Amino acid sequence: MTKMPQAAHHDYGQLLRADKLTTDELDYLIGHEGRNAGPSLLADAYSEDKITAETVTALIGGIWSGAEYPDRHLDRDTWRWLFDVAGFTIDGEPAERPTEPILLWRGTVPERRTDWSWTTDRTIAEGYANGTAARRPTGRLHVVLAPPEALLAANNGRSEAEYVVDTRGLTITEAQW
């Protein structure tokens, strides 16, 4: 017999009222509410001391990647705070931050060039720039040499070689393609 995850044994309303939540329980709540609720649920649960920093570390990368336009669900200061709590992660696991700058690409409309989702794979960024990836509007290809301190997380779950990058103060240029 397959053992059900711990969170599956709890009533949704009971979890919302809980004083403390495990990582699995918060993940269950996010799954119930939908991927775009993840950022707010994570921020609220941590600010209300319902989860540990370890839960933030385990979930932040997937929550970021799972939400459509994650920076529309929380402001950048709140994201900075959460990523600072989590530390640098790769696929939800604590990891050593790279020690050298990384060349990253982003395909998007010009007004969203400073958003935080970047990739090491130029082809993926080109897909977003030409509008074929995720049915997005046609945009431009941008490039940045991101220093280690700007790198917040690496996520490979969607096969996009994604880095979350705090673009504050970085020089982003339009690339030719």
Tab-separated table of C-alpha atoms in Angstrom:
chain	number	residue	atom	x	y	z
A	1	MET	CA	0.000	0.000	0.000
A	2	THR	CA	1.314	3.458	-0.914
A	3	LYS	CA	1.669	5.881	1.966
A	4	MET	CA	-0.065	9.213	1.374
A	5	PRO	CA	1.926	12.423	1.968
A	6	GLN	CA	1.396	13.883	5.436
A	7	ALA	CA	-0.452	16.950	4.115
A	8	ALA	CA	-3.033	14.784	2.338
A	9	HIS	CA	-4.354	13.699	5.756
A	10	HIS	CA	-5.293	17.258	6.720
A	11	ASP	CA	-8.356	19.253	5.927
A	12	TYR	CA	-7.618	22.389	3.894
A	13	GLY	CA	-9.350	24.694	6.390
A	14	GLN	CA	-7.517	23.036	9.270
A	15	LEU	CA	-4.184	23.781	7.581
A	16	LEU	CA	-5.128	27.423	7.049
A	17	ARG	CA	-5.805	27.732	10.790
A	18	ALA	CA	-2.668	25.867	11.874
A	19	ASP	CA	-0.108	27.622	14.061
A	20	LYS	CA	2.762	25.876	12.246
A	21	LEU	CA	3.001	24.198	8.849
A	22	THR	CA	5.467	21.655	7.538
A	23	THR	CA	6.997	22.073	4.105
A	24	ASP	CA	4.658	19.378	2.760
A	25	GLU	CA	1.618	21.075	4.278
A	26	LEU	CA	2.434	24.468	2.762
A	27	ASP	CA	3.167	22.796	-0.559
A	28	TYR	CA	-0.249	21.098	-0.321
A	29	LEU	CA	-1.971	24.453	0.346
A	30	ILE	CA	-0.228	26.024	-2.636
A	31	GLY	CA	-1.285	23.103	-4.811
A	32	HIS	CA	-4.864	23.563	-3.646
A	33	GLU	CA	-4.885	27.329	-4.219
A	34	GLY	CA	-2.981	27.268	-7.511
A	35	ARG	CA	0.484	28.232	-8.629
A	36	ASN	CA	-0.135	31.969	-8.641
A	37	ALA	CA	-1.126	31.884	-4.968
A	38	GLY	CA	2.271	30.427	-4.041
A	39	PRO	CA	4.193	33.698	-3.648
A	40	SER	CA	1.647	35.264	-1.292
A	41	LEU	CA	1.142	32.073	0.696
A	42	LEU	CA	4.911	31.721	1.164
A	43	ALA	CA	5.393	35.348	2.221
A	44	ASP	CA	2.393	35.332	4.544
A	45	ALA	CA	3.293	32.002	6.161
A	46	TYR	CA	6.870	33.106	6.843
A	47	SER	CA	5.985	36.606	8.066
A	48	GLU	CA	3.366	35.064	10.400
A	49	ASP	CA	5.962	32.570	11.717
A	50	LYS	CA	3.929	29.586	10.445
A	51	ILE	CA	6.894	28.078	8.568
A	52	THR	CA	10.636	27.830	9.060
A	53	ALA	CA	13.423	29.282	6.957
A	54	GLU	CA	14.091	25.710	5.795
A	55	THR	CA	10.609	25.611	4.255
A	56	VAL	CA	11.292	28.889	2.446
A	57	THR	CA	14.550	27.394	1.152
A	58	ALA	CA	12.855	24.216	-0.041
A	59	LEU	CA	9.941	25.906	-1.817
A	60	ILE	CA	11.012	29.345	-3.069
A	61	GLY	CA	12.586	28.235	-6.363
A	62	GLY	CA	9.596	26.154	-7.406
A	63	ILE	CA	7.167	28.835	-6.293
A	64	TRP	CA	9.069	31.449	-8.308
A	65	SER	CA	9.195	29.272	-11.430
A	66	GLY	CA	5.636	28.034	-11.057
A	67	ALA	CA	3.952	31.418	-10.807
A	68	GLU	CA	3.033	33.252	-13.980
A	69	TYR	CA	4.857	36.596	-13.728
A	70	PRO	CA	5.982	36.040	-10.109
A	71	ASP	CA	6.984	39.664	-9.664
A	72	ARG	CA	3.350	40.670	-10.112
A	73	HIS	CA	2.359	38.653	-7.032
A	74	LEU	CA	4.922	40.147	-4.634
A	75	ASP	CA	6.961	43.312	-4.852
A	76	ARG	CA	10.713	43.050	-5.360
A	77	ASP	CA	11.564	44.004	-1.788
A	78	THR	CA	9.485	41.091	-0.508
A	79	TRP	CA	11.121	38.725	-2.991
A	80	ARG	CA	14.583	39.975	-1.929
A	81	TRP	CA	13.670	39.308	1.691
A	82	LEU	CA	12.453	35.771	0.927
A	83	PHE	CA	15.471	34.925	-1.246
A	84	ASP	CA	17.734	36.279	1.494
A	85	VAL	CA	15.990	33.968	3.987
A	86	ALA	CA	16.384	31.015	1.600
A	87	GLY	CA	19.975	31.648	0.618
A	88	PHE	CA	21.143	30.567	-2.814
A	89	THR	CA	19.395	27.384	-3.946
A	90	ILE	CA	19.498	25.027	-6.874
A	91	ASP	CA	16.191	23.247	-7.427
A	92	GLY	CA	15.093	23.853	-3.830
A	93	GLU	CA	18.341	22.676	-2.236
A	94	PRO	CA	20.832	24.954	-0.473
A	95	ALA	CA	23.876	25.386	-2.709
A	96	GLU	CA	27.093	27.309	-2.989
A	97	ARG	CA	26.579	30.534	-4.885
A	98	PRO	CA	28.668	30.661	-8.064
A	99	THR	CA	31.933	32.506	-7.538
A	100	GLU	CA	32.202	33.991	-11.035
A	101	PRO	CA	29.770	36.117	-13.079
A	102	ILE	CA	27.435	34.166	-15.365
A	103	LEU	CA	26.358	35.218	-18.856
A	104	LEU	CA	22.561	35.097	-18.952
A	105	TRP	CA	19.876	35.687	-21.561
A	106	ARG	CA	16.296	36.931	-21.448
A	107	GLY	CA	13.793	37.175	-24.266
A	108	THR	CA	11.014	39.627	-23.536
A	109	VAL	CA	9.361	42.897	-24.414
A	110	PRO	CA	11.582	45.905	-23.618
A	111	GLU	CA	9.559	47.067	-20.600
A	112	ARG	CA	10.122	43.685	-18.862
A	113	ARG	CA	13.855	43.395	-19.557
A	114	THR	CA	14.739	44.000	-15.883
A	115	ASP	CA	12.500	41.182	-14.613
A	116	TRP	CA	14.273	38.436	-12.721
A	117	SER	CA	13.904	35.228	-14.791
A	118	TRP	CA	16.983	34.618	-16.939
A	119	THR	CA	18.546	31.593	-18.603
A	120	THR	CA	21.982	30.292	-19.495
A	121	ASP	CA	20.437	28.881	-22.698
A	122	ARG	CA	20.311	31.502	-25.429
A	123	THR	CA	17.937	29.329	-27.499
A	124	ILE	CA	15.340	29.381	-24.723
A	125	ALA	CA	15.595	33.164	-24.461
A	126	GLU	CA	15.253	33.466	-28.240
A	127	GLY	CA	12.058	31.427	-28.011
A	128	TYR	CA	10.628	33.944	-25.563
A	129	ALA	CA	11.879	36.862	-27.676
A	130	ASN	CA	10.189	35.601	-30.828
A	131	GLY	CA	6.971	34.917	-28.949
A	132	THR	CA	6.864	31.166	-29.520
A	133	ALA	CA	7.616	30.240	-25.898
A	134	ALA	CA	4.469	30.231	-23.762
A	135	ARG	CA	2.543	32.256	-26.365
A	136	ARG	CA	4.146	35.533	-25.341
A	137	PRO	CA	4.280	38.767	-27.330
A	138	THR	CA	7.236	39.211	-29.644
A	139	GLY	CA	10.082	40.951	-27.864
A	140	ARG	CA	13.827	41.337	-27.933
A	141	LEU	CA	16.807	39.342	-26.773
A	142	HIS	CA	18.665	40.768	-23.772
A	143	VAL	CA	21.940	39.744	-22.182
A	144	VAL	CA	23.553	40.402	-18.816
A	145	LEU	CA	26.764	39.336	-17.120
A	146	ALA	CA	25.310	38.671	-13.677
A	147	PRO	CA	27.708	38.874	-10.727
A	148	PRO	CA	27.444	36.172	-8.056
A	149	GLU	CA	25.752	38.466	-5.524
A	150	ALA	CA	22.864	39.089	-7.960
A	151	LEU	CA	22.141	35.362	-8.387
A	152	LEU	CA	19.268	34.309	-6.132
A	153	ALA	CA	18.419	30.778	-7.287
A	154	ALA	CA	18.813	28.296	-10.127
A	155	ASN	CA	15.830	26.246	-11.271
A	156	ASN	CA	15.926	23.393	-13.729
A	157	GLY	CA	12.463	21.933	-13.142
A	158	ARG	CA	10.980	23.344	-16.339
A	159	SER	CA	14.075	22.562	-18.456
A	160	GLU	CA	14.736	26.268	-18.991
A	161	ALA	CA	18.139	26.540	-17.244
A	162	GLU	CA	16.620	29.393	-15.240
A	163	TYR	CA	18.453	31.723	-12.901
A	164	VAL	CA	16.560	34.152	-10.722
A	165	VAL	CA	18.559	37.378	-10.822
A	166	ASP	CA	18.135	40.591	-8.856
A	167	THR	CA	18.708	42.968	-11.753
A	168	ARG	CA	18.998	46.078	-9.593
A	169	GLY	CA	22.024	48.045	-10.814
A	170	LEU	CA	23.001	45.570	-13.549
A	171	THR	CA	23.834	46.601	-17.100
A	172	ILE	CA	21.425	44.820	-19.428
A	173	THR	CA	22.029	45.144	-23.139
A	174	GLU	CA	20.053	44.162	-26.197
A	175	ALA	CA	21.693	41.306	-28.071
A	176	GLN	CA	21.801	40.837	-31.810
A	177	TRP	CA	20.248	37.670	-33.244
